[in-house]
mmCIF file of C-alpha atoms in Angstrom:
data_model
loop_
_atom_site.group_PDB
_atom_site.id
_atom_site.type_symbol
_atom_site.label_atom_id
_atom_site.label_comp_id
_atom_site.label_asym_id
_atom_site.label_seq_id
_atom_site.Cartn_x
_atom_site.Cartn_y
_atom_site.Cartn_z
ATOM 1 C CA MET I 27 -15.018 -17.361 7.518
ATOM 2 C CA ALA I 28 -13.193 -19.188 4.742
ATOM 3 C CA ASN I 29 -12.320 -15.832 3.158
ATOM 4 C CA ARG I 30 -10.696 -14.664 6.391
ATOM 5 C CA GLU I 31 -8.639 -17.846 6.638
ATOM 6 C CA ALA I 32 -7.598 -17.557 2.988
ATOM 7 C CA LEU I 33 -6.630 -13.909 3.567
ATOM 8 C CA ARG I 34 -4.582 -14.826 6.624
ATOM 9 C CA ASP I 35 -2.857 -17.608 4.659
ATOM 10 C CA LEU I 36 -2.050 -15.147 1.860
ATOM 11 C CA GLN I 37 -0.730 -12.608 4.350
ATOM 12 C CA THR I 38 1.445 -15.264 5.990
ATOM 13 C CA ARG I 39 2.828 -16.403 2.627
ATOM 14 C CA LEU I 40 3.483 -12.815 1.557
ATOM 15 C CA ALA I 41 5.197 -11.978 4.847
ATOM 16 C CA THR I 42 7.406 -15.057 4.464
ATOM 17 C CA ARG I 43 8.241 -14.160 0.854
ATOM 18 C CA LEU I 44 8.888 -10.521 1.796
ATOM 19 C CA GLN I 45 11.325 -11.608 4.483
ATOM 20 C CA ALA I 46 13.034 -14.026 2.088
ATOM 21 C CA ALA I 47 13.251 -11.310 -0.555
ATOM 22 C CA LYS I 48 14.812 -8.885 1.895
ATOM 23 C CA ASN I 49 17.309 -11.520 3.018
ATOM 24 C CA GLU I 50 18.304 -12.241 -0.580
ATOM 25 C CA GLU I 51 18.658 -8.514 -1.381
ATOM 26 C CA LEU I 52 16.660 -8.690 -4.573
ATOM 27 C CA ALA I 53 17.131 -6.195 -7.377
ATOM 28 C CA VAL I 54 15.832 -2.637 -7.015
ATOM 29 C CA SER I 55 12.930 -3.402 -9.339
ATOM 30 C CA SER I 56 11.131 -5.810 -6.988
ATOM 31 C CA TRP I 57 7.742 -4.794 -5.721
ATOM 32 C CA LEU I 58 4.861 -5.730 -3.504
ATOM 33 C CA ALA I 59 1.763 -5.539 -5.720
ATOM 34 C CA VAL I 60 -1.465 -4.222 -4.181
ATOM 35 C CA GLN I 61 -4.896 -3.151 -5.326
ATOM 36 C CA SER I 62 -6.719 -0.172 -3.867
ATOM 37 C CA GLY I 63 -9.879 1.498 -5.109
ATOM 38 C CA GLY I 64 -9.836 -0.539 -8.310
ATOM 39 C CA GLN I 65 -6.313 0.603 -9.203
ATOM 40 C CA PHE I 66 -3.125 -1.455 -9.180
ATOM 41 C CA TYR I 67 0.064 -0.304 -7.455
ATOM 42 C CA LEU I 68 3.658 -1.474 -7.108
ATOM 43 C CA LEU I 69 5.394 -0.672 -3.822
ATOM 44 C CA PRO I 70 9.167 -1.169 -3.537
ATOM 45 C CA LEU I 71 9.955 -4.064 -1.212
ATOM 46 C CA GLY I 72 12.517 -2.017 0.663
ATOM 47 C CA HIS I 73 9.833 0.544 1.536
ATOM 48 C CA ALA I 74 7.127 -1.908 2.603
ATOM 49 C CA GLY I 75 6.859 -3.012 6.179
ATOM 50 C CA GLU I 76 4.636 -5.486 7.957
ATOM 51 C CA ILE I 77 1.183 -6.411 6.665
ATOM 52 C CA PHE I 78 -1.682 -6.395 9.167
ATOM 53 C CA PRO I 79 -5.297 -7.515 8.874
ATOM 54 C CA TRP I 80 -7.868 -4.710 9.091
ATOM 55 C CA SER I 81 -7.940 -3.133 12.514
ATOM 56 C CA ALA I 82 -10.432 -0.293 12.898
ATOM 57 C CA PRO I 83 -8.489 2.868 13.705
ATOM 58 C CA GLN I 84 -9.481 5.390 16.334
ATOM 59 C CA MET I 85 -10.886 8.352 14.432
ATOM 60 C CA VAL I 86 -9.155 11.708 14.779
ATOM 61 C CA PRO I 87 -11.383 14.778 14.378
ATOM 62 C CA TYR I 88 -10.695 17.577 11.901
ATOM 63 C CA THR I 89 -8.502 15.553 9.570
ATOM 64 C CA GLN I 90 -8.510 14.934 5.826
ATOM 65 C CA PRO I 91 -11.044 12.362 4.531
ATOM 66 C CA TRP I 92 -8.188 10.036 3.510
ATOM 67 C CA PHE I 93 -6.774 9.961 7.054
ATOM 68 C CA LEU I 94 -8.776 7.237 8.781
ATOM 69 C CA GLY I 95 -7.267 7.692 12.249
ATOM 70 C CA VAL I 96 -4.676 5.922 14.356
ATOM 71 C CA ALA I 97 -4.393 2.201 15.008
ATOM 72 C CA ASN I 98 -2.421 0.192 17.518
ATOM 73 C CA LEU I 99 -0.418 -2.246 15.415
ATOM 74 C CA ARG I 100 1.771 -4.569 17.417
ATOM 75 C CA GLY I 101 2.072 -2.081 20.282
ATOM 76 C CA SER I 102 2.870 1.017 18.206
ATOM 77 C CA LEU I 103 0.548 3.762 17.013
ATOM 78 C CA PHE I 104 0.279 4.186 13.251
ATOM 79 C CA GLY I 105 -1.586 6.797 11.247
ATOM 80 C CA VAL I 106 -3.864 4.969 8.802
ATOM 81 C CA VAL I 107 -4.246 6.411 5.302
ATOM 82 C CA ASP I 108 -6.784 5.171 2.765
ATOM 83 C CA LEU I 109 -4.510 4.940 -0.272
ATOM 84 C CA ALA I 110 -7.375 5.049 -2.786
ATOM 85 C CA ILE I 111 -8.881 8.230 -1.352
ATOM 86 C CA PHE I 112 -5.471 9.883 -0.949
ATOM 87 C CA LEU I 113 -4.794 9.288 -4.649
ATOM 88 C CA GLY I 114 -8.109 10.837 -5.665
ATOM 89 C CA GLY I 115 -10.406 7.816 -5.752
ATOM 90 C CA ASN I 116 -13.807 7.534 -4.125
ATOM 91 C CA PRO I 117 -14.209 3.891 -3.077
ATOM 92 C CA VAL I 118 -17.246 2.664 -1.176
ATOM 93 C CA ARG I 119 -16.070 1.354 2.190
ATOM 94 C CA THR I 120 -18.638 -0.844 3.927
ATOM 95 C CA GLU I 121 -17.893 -2.630 7.189
ATOM 96 C CA GLN I 122 -17.947 -5.942 5.311
ATOM 97 C CA ALA I 123 -15.540 -4.660 2.654
ATOM 98 C CA LEU I 124 -13.174 -3.314 5.314
ATOM 99 C CA THR I 125 -12.853 -6.741 6.957
ATOM 100 C CA GLU I 126 -11.257 -7.984 3.735
ATOM 101 C CA THR I 127 -8.691 -5.174 3.509
ATOM 102 C CA SER I 128 -5.157 -5.007 4.878
ATOM 103 C CA LEU I 129 -3.000 -2.388 6.511
ATOM 104 C CA LEU I 130 0.475 -2.141 5.041
ATOM 105 C CA ALA I 131 2.921 -0.399 7.353
ATOM 106 C CA PHE I 132 5.793 1.639 5.990
ATOM 107 C CA ASN I 133 9.220 0.116 6.571
ATOM 108 C CA ALA I 134 10.652 1.246 9.920
ATOM 109 C CA ALA I 135 13.729 2.570 8.074
ATOM 110 C CA LEU I 136 11.527 5.318 6.580
ATOM 111 C CA GLU I 137 10.926 6.599 10.123
ATOM 112 C CA VAL I 138 7.217 7.299 9.695
ATOM 113 C CA ASN I 139 4.548 5.467 11.659
ATOM 114 C CA ALA I 140 2.013 5.196 8.878
ATOM 115 C CA ALA I 141 0.056 2.360 7.338
ATOM 116 C CA LEU I 142 -1.815 2.275 4.037
ATOM 117 C CA LEU I 143 -5.256 0.734 3.715
ATOM 118 C CA VAL I 144 -5.185 -1.522 0.647
ATOM 119 C CA ASP I 145 -8.072 -3.582 -0.713
ATOM 120 C CA ARG I 146 -6.080 -6.594 -1.861
ATOM 121 C CA LEU I 147 -2.557 -7.937 -1.759
ATOM 122 C CA ALA I 148 -1.546 -9.225 -5.191
ATOM 123 C CA GLY I 149 1.818 -10.820 -4.431
ATOM 124 C CA LEU I 150 5.337 -9.945 -5.474
ATOM 125 C CA ARG I 151 6.351 -8.658 -8.902
ATOM 126 C CA GLY I 152 9.647 -8.185 -10.663
ATOM 127 C CA LEU I 153 10.484 -6.264 -13.790
ATOM 128 C CA ASP I 154 10.100 -9.463 -15.820
ATOM 129 C CA ALA I 155 6.335 -9.492 -15.059
ATOM 130 C CA PHE I 156 5.737 -6.486 -17.323
ATOM 131 C CA VAL I 157 5.835 -5.988 -21.061
ATOM 132 C CA THR I 158 5.984 -2.184 -21.237
ATOM 133 C CA SER I 159 6.743 0.787 -19.032
ATOM 134 C CA GLU I 160 6.375 4.511 -19.376
ATOM 135 C CA PRO I 161 7.582 7.370 -17.205
ATOM 136 C CA PRO I 162 5.130 9.396 -15.132
ATOM 137 C CA PRO I 163 3.830 12.680 -16.564
ATOM 138 C CA ASP I 164 6.061 15.703 -15.967
ATOM 139 C CA ASP I 165 3.518 17.238 -13.581
ATOM 140 C CA ALA I 166 3.067 14.053 -11.496
ATOM 141 C CA PRO I 167 3.924 14.124 -7.785
ATOM 142 C CA ALA I 168 7.445 12.934 -6.963
ATOM 143 C CA PHE I 169 6.161 9.746 -5.325
ATOM 144 C CA LEU I 170 4.648 8.448 -8.593
ATOM 145 C CA GLY I 171 7.075 6.253 -10.476
ATOM 146 C CA ASN I 172 6.819 4.498 -13.810
ATOM 147 C CA LEU I 173 3.591 3.037 -15.123
ATOM 148 C CA TYR I 174 3.988 -0.636 -16.066
ATOM 149 C CA THR I 175 1.713 -2.832 -18.172
ATOM 150 C CA ASP I 176 1.619 -6.600 -17.739
ATOM 151 C CA ALA I 177 0.869 -9.235 -20.385
ATOM 152 C CA HIS I 178 -2.861 -9.094 -19.542
ATOM 153 C CA GLY I 179 -3.007 -5.351 -20.211
ATOM 154 C CA THR I 180 -3.302 -4.394 -16.541
ATOM 155 C CA ARG I 181 -1.598 -1.090 -15.757
ATOM 156 C CA TRP I 182 0.407 -0.884 -12.549
ATOM 157 C CA GLN I 183 1.494 2.432 -11.026
ATOM 158 C CA GLU I 184 4.749 2.401 -9.101
ATOM 159 C CA LEU I 185 4.596 4.310 -5.794
ATOM 160 C CA ASN I 186 7.754 5.373 -3.997
ATOM 161 C CA LEU I 187 6.801 5.152 -0.317
ATOM 162 C CA GLN I 188 9.911 7.027 0.774
ATOM 163 C CA GLN I 189 8.930 10.001 -1.409
ATOM 164 C CA LEU I 190 5.295 9.658 -0.283
ATOM 165 C CA SER I 191 6.319 9.751 3.380
ATOM 166 C CA GLN I 192 7.950 13.150 2.749
ATOM 167 C CA TYR I 193 5.239 14.578 0.495
ATOM 168 C CA PRO I 194 3.774 17.752 2.087
ATOM 169 C CA THR I 195 0.137 16.785 1.449
ATOM 170 C CA PHE I 196 0.692 13.355 3.030
ATOM 171 C CA LEU I 197 2.187 15.019 6.090
ATOM 172 C CA SER I 198 -0.664 17.549 6.430
ATOM 173 C CA ILE I 199 -3.551 15.544 7.813
ATOM 174 C CA SER I 200 -5.513 18.503 9.202
ATOM 175 C CA ALA I 201 -8.669 19.444 7.335
#
């Protein structure tokens, strides 16, 4: 129970900071940091929408394994995508583990009702949080941005949610 309260407190703080960051029009290189399937990702603040606690989606038959179904989030239907599985991971998802995850909706400006399942919210990051960066490989999908390394040696992959929302594989949920 304490974990749920701590998660809700974190989500509230992050939502407040996200709103403040949007109001201050921070630099382009400001991200929401998340963890999914043991990997670390940076999502541009301007692409990220509201953060929701786990809400079990209604399964949709004959869809890709990474498409978990549709969920009613604040009165609107959102397609729920397991980010780790979509990016090629194979995480173990138990009911207990799912209760500690979050759904991150795409910003309404991107005009796609989708939410990403992420394992952990890791706060906000700016360019100053990293010591090195390298461009994505030439054959990487368009939605993969630079790869950043922080002072602890953790590698963070930048994901462009606008590009992801237009990526043909992301849009083709049928199996």
